[in-house]
Amino acid sequence: MLETLLSPKEKLKIKIAARNLSFFYGDHQALFDNNLEIPENRITAVIGPSGCGKSTHLRIYNRIFELYREQRAEGEVVIDGVNILDRNVDVLELRRKVGMIFQRPTPFPMSVFDNVAYGMRLHFKLRKSEIAERVESALRGASLWEEVKDKLNGSGLALSGGQQQRLCIARTIAAEPDILLLDEPTSAIDPVATLKIEELLLSLRKRFTIVIVTHNMQQASRISDFTAFFYKGRIVEHDTTTKIFTNPSNKKTEEYITGRFG
Amino acid sequence: MRETDDCIRRPVFFRKLLNAVMWLLSAAGVALAVFCMLWILWSVIRNGAGVIGLDFLFCGSKPPGEPDNGVGNAILGTVFITLTAVVIGVPAAFAGGVGLAIYGQNSRIGNLIRFSVNVMMGLPSILAGVFVYALLVVTTGHRSGFAGSLSLAIILFPVVMRTTEDMILMVPAAVHESSLALGMTRARSVLCIVCRSIKGGLATGILLAVARTAGETAPLLFTALWSDAWPWHYFTQPTANLPVLINEYTTNSPSEEMHAMGWGAAFLITITLLLMNLALRFICREKKHA
Ligand SMILES: Nc1ncnc2c1ncn2[C@@H]1O[C@H](COP(=O)(O)OP(=O)(O)OP(=O)(O)O)[C@@H](O)[C@H]1O
Ligand SMILES: [Mg+2]
């Protein structure tokens, strides 16, 4: 559906395609028949009022919801041509490929260096010098290197909130994923640090496919190429960010982005 | 905007009164607790500190009146008994707690295990003694320090297991989820990330449990009992230990000297626990911002 909306010049490869996706918390159905196509190397923003199912939707992409016995997804999520909800898909490899950053920064209780090296060592067999190189490049990639290069052996918990969140991003990109999922990554962080993270995401766009949930309309319009509007577990509208914010076709979308509810 | 005059105001006085009453009640509770602790501490120090000396710490126990009388054998026996109990009980309980935290949430078997552990925790300690008495003392025909260790391990086990599980579950789900999201397995996430972030609390919880069990007397009366010898035959013979010593010397002996030594042993245990608590506090405070 998305492809038809794009100008032919912008023929994008679809990285993630959710098809007829429904989700249940026990008996409570939280998502209804979601269809969403997410283009490669673009930033897609997911917006919508609280409780509409944004997090729920995102947490299907790396199957993190499987941690909870009573939660279950129906339908398909196709990433690079494979339905990742299929039982045969290896979840550990999936999670390397699809990184996730959470609302509150969650640095591990270890040094800055080890925070980044840990996930890397999990997936790759590396020599010591290679590890150091990759840690540096991940920290540079997360625009954190200059701030922490003198305290690599200090605890990750001793950094500021914004730095901690960038550390989590560095840790995630060190595992060399294709996709970054971010669930309100800046809502617990001050405005200046937020702008830093936004710049960072824009710079990461070349390497990764990024999906970001946000409650901040300015943020969505500043950084995203596409926007999906969720309402009560359904995807009401999905289009280019420009279109959504200037000329939404759905009345609910318009009401939401102009701040009349949510 | 609504005019405040519209509605009837509740008088502030009663809220303030209630607040004052609650404050008084809690202050009284705190004062009572502190008073009891200081009183116990004071009687232990007044009666027990005097006998502490090199003889007392390093000589074995002897019948009253003999020279070089001490409690060294009981100190060593308590160390043997407690350490073995820790070796038997703590690793298994820790593993059980971790397993319960990972696989036992919202599951029937998990709930069954949790229920059993809770019941075990509520059992009077004397039952652990009787149980090991029937299991080991009657069958082998002799009491031993090891039997004492086993009974203490049985008391230790449920406490450590629940402490471990509770502590793990207190860690915000986001920590566990974010390590899973990096591609860790659940076991690795819990052992390497979650437990690491609470290691100070876990160590405190486990050590407090150990410290409390180390003072259990009832199970030792059935198992290790008492001996004037040094505990070299820990596996096969009754073994000296501090709790039973306190019990015997203070209540079962007519001799003033033994009363004093009983108090001395009580003093020793109290001071050891106090120091252990303080040390743990110090270590854990350092860990927080390191
Ligand atoms: N663990 C859970 N158990 C049961 N229901 C849940 C659970 N988590 C979320 N829900 C329900 O699913 C629906 C969607 O929740 P979700 O967290 O995905 O919303 P959201 O769009 O991310 O909201 P927010 O913007 O507040 O983060 C809500 O109705 C919520 O009550
Ligand atoms: Mg959410």
XYZ file of C-alpha atoms and ligand atoms in Angstrom:
584
model
C 0.000 0.000 0.000
C 2.867 2.292 0.815
C 4.689 1.763 -2.447
C 1.854 3.212 -4.441
C 2.101 6.408 -2.448
C 5.720 6.978 -3.258
C 7.005 8.699 -6.313
C 8.645 6.196 -8.662
C 12.039 7.762 -8.031
C 11.701 6.821 -4.430
C 11.199 3.136 -5.066
C 12.132 1.813 -1.665
C 12.825 -1.668 -0.502
C 10.423 -2.825 2.177
C 12.382 -4.098 5.183
C 9.570 -5.050 7.547
C 6.053 -5.956 6.565
C 3.406 -6.638 9.175
C 0.477 -8.540 7.697
C -2.877 -9.018 9.418
C -1.146 -8.731 12.729
C -3.255 -9.105 15.857
C -2.068 -9.287 19.435
C -3.552 -10.619 22.654
C -2.763 -10.077 26.321
C -4.543 -13.161 27.590
C -8.130 -12.577 26.528
C -7.652 -8.883 25.880
C -7.020 -8.084 22.239
C -4.678 -5.093 21.943
C -3.961 -5.049 18.183
C -6.434 -5.618 15.386
C -5.349 -6.626 11.913
C -2.332 -4.342 11.625
C -0.835 -3.967 8.157
C 2.319 -1.921 7.957
C 5.235 -1.738 5.543
C 8.453 -0.212 6.776
C 10.980 0.891 4.139
C 14.670 0.162 4.438
C 17.088 2.888 5.564
C 14.335 5.262 6.511
C 12.979 6.424 9.840
C 9.407 5.451 10.492
C 7.653 7.151 13.405
C 4.826 5.436 15.249
C 2.452 7.846 16.930
C -0.897 7.663 18.667
C -2.577 8.282 22.024
C -1.508 6.432 25.163
C -2.635 2.814 25.242
C -3.299 2.563 21.499
C -0.834 -0.298 21.049
C 2.354 1.329 19.774
C 4.653 -0.492 22.181
C 2.720 -3.692 21.736
C 3.214 -3.507 17.978
C 6.926 -2.793 18.240
C 7.537 -5.581 20.729
C 6.378 -8.140 18.202
C 9.212 -7.334 15.783
C 11.882 -8.856 18.028
C 9.550 -11.320 19.702
C 10.373 -9.897 23.123
C 6.727 -10.378 24.098
C 7.373 -14.135 24.213
C 8.926 -13.597 27.608
C 5.384 -13.459 28.928
C 3.470 -16.656 28.702
C 0.018 -15.126 28.314
C 0.913 -12.867 25.393
C 0.418 -14.044 21.835
C 0.588 -12.651 18.315
C -1.351 -13.730 15.255
C -0.552 -12.903 11.659
C 2.809 -12.332 10.037
C 5.807 -10.087 10.387
C 8.015 -10.507 7.336
C 11.569 -9.267 7.662
C 13.790 -9.765 4.609
C 11.309 -12.223 3.196
C 11.062 -14.393 6.317
C 8.069 -14.535 8.629
C 9.829 -14.044 11.938
C 6.842 -15.277 13.932
C 7.522 -18.707 12.494
C 8.644 -21.135 15.174
C 11.716 -22.136 13.188
C 13.204 -18.666 13.281
C 16.008 -18.511 15.811
C 15.033 -15.829 18.277
C 18.574 -15.058 19.443
C 19.733 -14.330 15.904
C 16.539 -12.383 15.254
C 17.266 -10.175 18.252
C 20.797 -9.529 17.075
C 19.378 -8.389 13.761
C 16.553 -6.371 15.290
C 17.888 -4.210 18.120
C 15.625 -2.519 20.634
C 16.116 0.568 22.788
C 13.768 1.179 25.684
C 12.155 4.211 27.249
C 14.346 4.236 30.336
C 18.054 3.809 29.708
C 19.145 0.386 30.963
C 22.935 0.330 31.135
C 24.267 -2.941 32.511
C 25.989 -2.830 35.901
C 29.469 -2.905 34.403
C 31.984 -0.551 32.825
C 31.180 1.602 29.799
C 33.518 -0.535 27.718
C 31.975 -3.825 28.838
C 28.480 -2.493 28.262
C 29.305 -2.218 24.582
C 31.560 -5.253 24.380
C 29.143 -7.631 26.102
C 26.559 -7.946 23.373
C 29.263 -8.049 20.743
C 31.116 -10.916 22.389
C 27.838 -12.769 22.584
C 27.473 -12.907 18.815
C 30.970 -12.642 17.393
C 34.224 -14.391 18.099
C 36.728 -11.564 18.194
C 40.314 -10.891 19.180
C 40.995 -8.387 21.943
C 42.212 -5.685 19.590
C 39.191 -6.128 17.335
C 36.890 -5.776 20.321
C 38.520 -2.504 21.338
C 38.236 -1.228 17.774
C 34.605 -2.139 17.483
C 33.733 -0.696 20.876
C 35.283 2.583 19.796
C 33.477 2.601 16.480
C 30.152 1.760 18.140
C 30.660 4.562 20.658
C 31.589 6.936 17.847
C 28.526 5.750 15.949
C 26.420 6.652 18.973
C 28.128 10.087 19.228
C 29.360 9.178 22.676
C 33.060 8.526 22.136
C 34.321 12.030 22.861
C 32.413 12.149 26.143
C 33.437 8.766 27.511
C 36.827 7.992 26.001
C 38.520 8.877 29.292
C 36.164 6.848 31.457
C 35.744 3.629 29.542
C 36.474 1.718 32.733
C 34.025 3.727 34.820
C 30.583 2.291 35.522
C 27.948 2.749 32.824
C 25.546 3.686 35.614
C 27.599 6.774 36.414
C 26.761 8.495 33.106
C 23.989 11.068 32.703
C 20.581 9.924 31.477
C 21.186 11.078 27.922
C 24.627 9.501 27.847
C 23.206 6.267 29.240
C 20.645 6.183 26.455
C 23.346 6.707 23.832
C 25.362 3.980 25.539
C 22.387 1.667 25.059
C 22.288 2.651 21.396
C 26.028 1.981 21.078
C 25.579 -1.380 22.758
C 22.818 -2.247 20.331
C 24.610 -1.169 17.167
C 27.726 -3.042 18.288
C 25.813 -6.246 17.621
C 25.489 -5.066 14.021
C 21.744 -5.171 13.604
C 19.829 -4.129 10.485
C 16.918 -2.651 12.333
C 16.654 -0.376 15.361
C 13.416 -0.271 17.307
C 13.114 2.617 19.742
C 10.209 2.877 22.176
C 9.989 6.495 23.345
C 13.773 6.693 23.698
C 13.817 10.344 24.745
C 10.835 10.628 27.051
C 12.976 10.256 30.174
C 15.648 12.658 28.951
C 16.142 16.437 28.973
C 15.589 18.523 25.793
C 19.242 19.126 24.936
C 20.117 15.443 25.246
C 17.001 14.698 23.222
C 18.221 16.823 20.329
C 21.550 14.993 20.439
C 19.791 11.665 20.149
C 17.654 12.943 17.285
C 20.761 14.029 15.381
C 22.265 10.658 16.123
C 19.250 8.837 14.718
C 19.388 10.931 11.560
C 23.027 9.947 11.122
C 22.227 6.270 11.710
C 19.515 6.286 9.087
C 22.032 5.448 6.349
C 22.999 2.188 8.054
C 19.822 1.045 9.721
C 16.114 0.825 9.281
C 14.703 2.749 12.217
C 11.285 2.536 13.835
C 10.635 4.989 16.639
C 7.621 5.325 18.910
C 7.157 8.852 20.124
C 4.639 11.053 21.887
C 6.436 14.121 20.680
C 4.870 15.414 17.451
C 7.764 17.788 16.765
C 10.155 14.900 17.115
C 8.209 12.775 14.678
C 8.085 15.574 12.118
C 11.728 16.531 12.653
C 13.302 13.158 12.101
C 10.972 10.701 10.437
C 10.369 9.995 6.758
C 7.184 8.053 7.319
C 4.614 8.113 10.060
C 2.047 5.554 11.156
C -0.854 6.704 13.300
C -2.254 4.088 15.676
C -5.642 4.379 17.319
C -7.256 1.796 19.579
C -5.097 -1.039 18.288
C -5.608 -0.219 14.607
C -3.380 1.545 12.136
C -5.551 4.413 11.029
C -3.157 6.102 8.674
C 0.316 5.470 7.325
C 1.987 7.854 4.940
C 4.942 10.114 4.420
C 5.538 12.299 7.421
C 5.003 15.434 5.350
C 1.602 14.260 4.240
C 0.530 13.178 7.728
C 1.521 16.461 9.293
C 0.291 18.790 6.559
C -2.633 17.064 4.994
C -3.797 13.960 6.833
C -6.572 12.082 5.102
C -8.178 10.767 8.269
C -10.083 12.995 10.661
C -8.790 11.176 13.757
C -5.205 11.706 12.609
C -5.827 15.382 12.150
C -7.424 15.702 15.568
C -4.505 13.895 17.154
C -1.659 15.808 15.525
C -3.324 19.128 16.190
C -3.516 18.167 19.837
C -7.241 17.902 20.237
C -6.957 14.608 22.081
C -4.378 12.070 23.266
C -13.210 28.380 38.029
C -15.255 27.290 40.935
C -15.619 29.554 43.946
C -14.199 27.975 47.054
C -17.037 29.420 49.103
C -19.451 27.201 47.216
C -18.605 24.085 49.125
C -18.189 23.417 52.807
C -14.556 23.313 53.824
C -13.358 20.422 55.974
C -11.653 21.773 59.078
C -7.883 21.384 58.972
C -7.661 20.701 62.676
C -8.663 17.026 62.574
C -6.270 16.209 59.776
C -3.480 17.785 61.744
C -4.533 15.931 64.881
C -4.590 12.616 63.049
C -1.174 13.368 61.652
C 0.171 14.115 65.126
C -1.322 10.905 66.543
C 0.195 8.805 63.768
C 3.532 10.461 64.289
C 3.419 9.733 68.020
C 2.491 6.101 67.450
C 5.302 5.478 65.016
C 7.794 7.334 67.165
C 6.744 5.154 70.124
C 7.225 2.027 68.003
C 10.681 3.092 66.957
C 11.615 4.011 70.515
C 10.453 0.605 71.766
C 12.489 -1.249 69.154
C 15.620 0.770 69.825
C 15.142 0.429 73.590
C 14.827 -3.382 73.378
C 17.885 -3.666 71.188
C 19.977 -1.472 73.468
C 18.787 -3.340 76.537
C 19.754 -6.714 75.074
C 23.059 -5.325 73.903
C 23.716 -3.832 77.308
C 23.006 -7.014 79.268
C 25.151 -9.036 76.895
C 28.021 -6.571 77.187
C 27.735 -6.146 80.961
C 27.628 -9.870 81.640
C 29.763 -11.163 78.801
C 32.507 -8.715 77.888
C 34.425 -9.380 81.111
C 35.320 -13.012 80.399
C 36.672 -12.402 76.907
C 40.383 -13.106 76.808
C 42.955 -15.258 75.074
C 42.199 -18.307 77.223
C 38.505 -17.912 76.612
C 38.919 -17.680 72.831
C 41.620 -20.281 72.251
C 41.343 -22.951 74.969
C 38.976 -25.885 74.832
C 36.128 -26.281 77.279
C 36.757 -28.119 80.550
C 34.804 -29.009 83.672
C 34.434 -25.944 85.930
C 37.300 -25.190 88.251
C 40.057 -26.408 85.958
C 42.569 -23.852 84.651
C 42.718 -22.621 81.006
C 39.015 -23.020 80.517
C 37.703 -21.607 77.190
C 35.218 -22.012 74.396
C 37.670 -22.360 71.489
C 36.359 -25.790 70.570
C 32.782 -24.422 70.415
C 33.838 -21.490 68.234
C 35.577 -23.814 65.808
C 32.668 -26.261 65.921
C 30.204 -23.480 65.076
C 32.421 -22.396 62.195
C 32.560 -25.984 60.866
C 28.841 -26.540 61.264
C 27.819 -23.223 59.742
C 30.221 -23.308 56.809
C 29.174 -26.818 55.846
C 25.526 -25.794 56.107
C 26.284 -22.901 53.757
C 28.083 -25.160 51.304
C 25.202 -27.628 51.277
C 22.330 -25.156 51.376
C 23.202 -21.880 49.691
C 24.236 -22.894 46.158
C 21.241 -25.177 45.776
C 18.875 -22.551 47.178
C 20.354 -19.854 44.973
C 19.980 -22.011 41.885
C 16.416 -22.824 42.932
C 15.592 -19.148 43.404
C 17.026 -18.241 40.010
C 15.151 -21.098 38.366
C 11.922 -20.101 40.053
C 12.361 -16.499 38.939
C 13.012 -17.504 35.326
C 10.650 -20.396 34.778
C 8.236 -20.307 37.692
C 6.165 -17.210 36.958
C 2.447 -17.837 36.410
C 3.062 -21.553 36.272
C 1.341 -24.242 38.324
C 4.544 -26.040 39.190
C 6.177 -22.747 40.082
C 3.354 -21.901 42.439
C 3.475 -25.354 43.990
C 7.202 -25.015 44.633
C 6.738 -21.528 46.042
C 3.984 -22.801 48.345
C 6.149 -25.663 49.611
C 9.048 -23.342 50.226
C 6.807 -20.958 52.154
C 5.553 -23.821 54.326
C 9.118 -24.975 54.882
C 10.065 -21.468 55.930
C 7.258 -21.400 58.476
C 8.136 -24.720 60.103
C 9.578 -24.432 63.607
C 13.310 -25.051 63.514
C 13.018 -27.895 66.000
C 11.340 -29.935 63.270
C 14.461 -29.693 61.126
C 16.328 -31.112 64.124
C 13.913 -33.980 64.679
C 13.906 -34.760 60.967
C 17.680 -35.012 60.707
C 17.725 -36.911 64.016
C 15.487 -39.560 62.475
C 17.282 -39.476 59.144
C 20.896 -39.483 60.197
C 21.359 -39.884 63.937
C 19.067 -42.870 64.468
C 20.245 -44.646 61.311
C 23.969 -44.172 61.921
C 23.702 -44.505 65.657
C 25.617 -41.347 66.560
C 25.145 -37.624 66.709
C 27.548 -35.535 64.705
C 28.430 -32.007 63.708
C 27.593 -32.914 60.155
C 24.045 -33.817 61.167
C 23.894 -30.353 62.699
C 25.012 -28.817 59.410
C 22.346 -30.709 57.566
C 19.599 -29.451 59.875
C 20.840 -25.877 59.531
C 20.983 -26.270 55.750
C 17.323 -27.304 55.805
C 16.477 -24.111 57.676
C 18.659 -21.993 55.416
C 17.399 -23.379 52.146
C 13.887 -21.883 51.892
C 14.971 -18.487 53.211
C 17.770 -18.135 50.681
C 15.615 -19.435 47.868
C 12.820 -16.939 48.506
C 15.266 -14.090 49.081
C 16.934 -14.843 45.754
C 13.667 -15.005 43.860
C 12.233 -11.889 45.501
C 15.358 -9.872 44.841
C 15.471 -10.939 41.197
C 11.839 -10.029 40.689
C 12.434 -6.601 42.191
C 14.729 -5.649 39.319
C 12.776 -3.622 36.737
C 11.612 -5.766 33.824
C 13.374 -3.384 31.444
C 16.792 -4.595 32.598
C 15.908 -8.203 31.825
C 14.156 -7.268 28.592
C 17.004 -5.143 27.309
C 19.506 -7.932 27.788
C 17.168 -10.359 26.029
C 16.764 -7.775 23.271
C 20.515 -7.977 22.707
C 20.188 -11.672 22.013
C 21.008 -13.148 25.418
C 19.308 -16.277 26.637
C 17.081 -15.961 29.681
C 19.479 -17.820 31.917
C 22.410 -15.627 30.902
C 20.381 -12.486 31.313
C 19.313 -13.398 34.837
C 22.685 -14.732 35.985
C 25.002 -12.228 34.320
C 22.969 -9.042 34.176
C 20.081 -9.141 36.624
C 21.925 -10.840 39.499
C 24.900 -8.615 38.891
C 22.810 -5.519 39.362
C 21.619 -6.757 42.762
C 24.708 -8.558 43.980
C 25.043 -6.311 47.022
C 21.478 -6.937 48.107
C 21.744 -10.636 47.380
C 24.919 -10.962 49.425
C 23.312 -9.077 52.312
C 20.170 -11.179 52.214
C 22.051 -14.445 52.101
C 24.514 -13.467 54.796
C 21.745 -12.320 57.119
C 19.985 -15.639 56.603
C 23.225 -17.472 57.362
C 23.863 -15.344 60.428
C 20.428 -16.061 61.808
C 20.653 -19.789 61.234
C 24.100 -19.876 62.797
C 22.417 -19.039 66.105
C 19.732 -21.730 65.904
C 19.871 -23.929 68.986
C 16.975 -26.382 68.860
C 18.095 -28.373 65.801
C 21.626 -28.641 67.175
C 20.360 -30.185 70.425
C 19.145 -33.149 68.379
C 22.154 -33.430 66.126
C 25.505 -31.947 67.096
C 24.687 -31.684 70.790
C 27.827 -30.973 72.804
C 31.294 -32.233 73.515
C 34.264 -30.995 75.484
C 36.555 -32.204 72.720
C 37.817 -30.214 69.760
C 35.675 -30.865 66.667
C 38.147 -33.095 64.816
C 35.552 -35.849 64.601
C 32.968 -33.571 63.120
C 31.456 -36.267 60.875
C 31.116 -38.972 63.481
C 30.868 -37.501 66.958
C 28.945 -34.893 68.892
C 30.499 -31.522 68.217
C 30.884 -28.468 70.408
C 29.096 -25.308 69.264
C 28.217 -21.907 70.664
C 24.405 -21.991 70.743
C 24.243 -25.245 72.714
C 27.047 -23.994 74.924
C 25.015 -20.925 75.813
C 21.996 -23.074 76.516
C 23.889 -25.550 78.700
C 26.170 -23.155 80.574
C 23.580 -20.569 81.472
C 20.578 -22.710 82.326
C 21.896 -26.185 83.156
C 24.845 -25.414 85.318
C 25.120 -24.408 88.961
C 28.601 -22.933 88.514
C 29.024 -19.148 88.423
C 32.070 -19.533 86.191
C 30.001 -21.336 83.565
C 27.236 -18.739 83.717
C 29.803 -16.084 82.951
C 31.216 -18.119 80.072
C 27.733 -18.564 78.648
C 27.318 -14.800 78.651
C 30.736 -14.481 77.077
C 29.687 -16.756 74.235
C 26.498 -14.720 73.776
C 28.625 -11.590 73.657
C 30.839 -13.178 71.003
C 27.899 -14.082 68.775
C 26.308 -10.658 69.148
C 29.493 -8.791 68.322
C 30.179 -11.023 65.317
C 26.696 -10.376 63.924
C 26.982 -6.668 64.576
C 30.315 -6.453 62.794
C 29.038 -8.531 59.905
C 26.039 -6.229 59.474
C 28.189 -3.127 59.583
C 30.693 -4.570 57.123
C 27.930 -5.482 54.692
C 26.446 -2.026 54.940
C 29.776 -0.499 54.194
C 30.470 -2.777 51.222
C 27.032 -2.287 49.697
C 27.134 1.475 50.043
C 30.391 1.547 48.148
C 28.995 -0.608 45.372
C 26.078 1.651 44.589
C 27.919 4.380 42.718
C 31.068 2.586 41.747
N 1.174 -6.446 30.136
C -0.077 -6.134 29.729
N -1.129 -6.893 30.108
C -2.384 -6.600 29.692
N -2.687 -5.575 28.900
C -1.696 -4.785 28.489
C -0.339 -5.018 28.878
N 0.436 -4.072 28.316
C -0.388 -3.279 27.621
N -1.671 -3.701 27.709
C -2.834 -3.083 27.061
O -2.637 -3.084 25.660
C -3.023 -1.858 25.113
C -1.876 -1.238 24.354
O -0.820 -0.941 25.233
P 0.567 -0.346 24.764
O 1.482 -0.376 25.917
O 0.989 -1.031 23.531
O 0.164 1.159 24.421
P 1.094 2.341 23.943
O 0.502 2.854 22.689
O 2.513 1.936 23.916
O 0.862 3.411 25.087
P 1.885 4.457 25.699
O 1.930 5.562 24.721
O 1.241 4.878 26.971
O 3.184 3.775 25.889
C -3.517 -0.997 26.263
O -4.912 -1.058 26.257
C -2.982 -1.655 27.488
O -3.878 -1.530 28.545
Mg 4.279 2.446 25.041
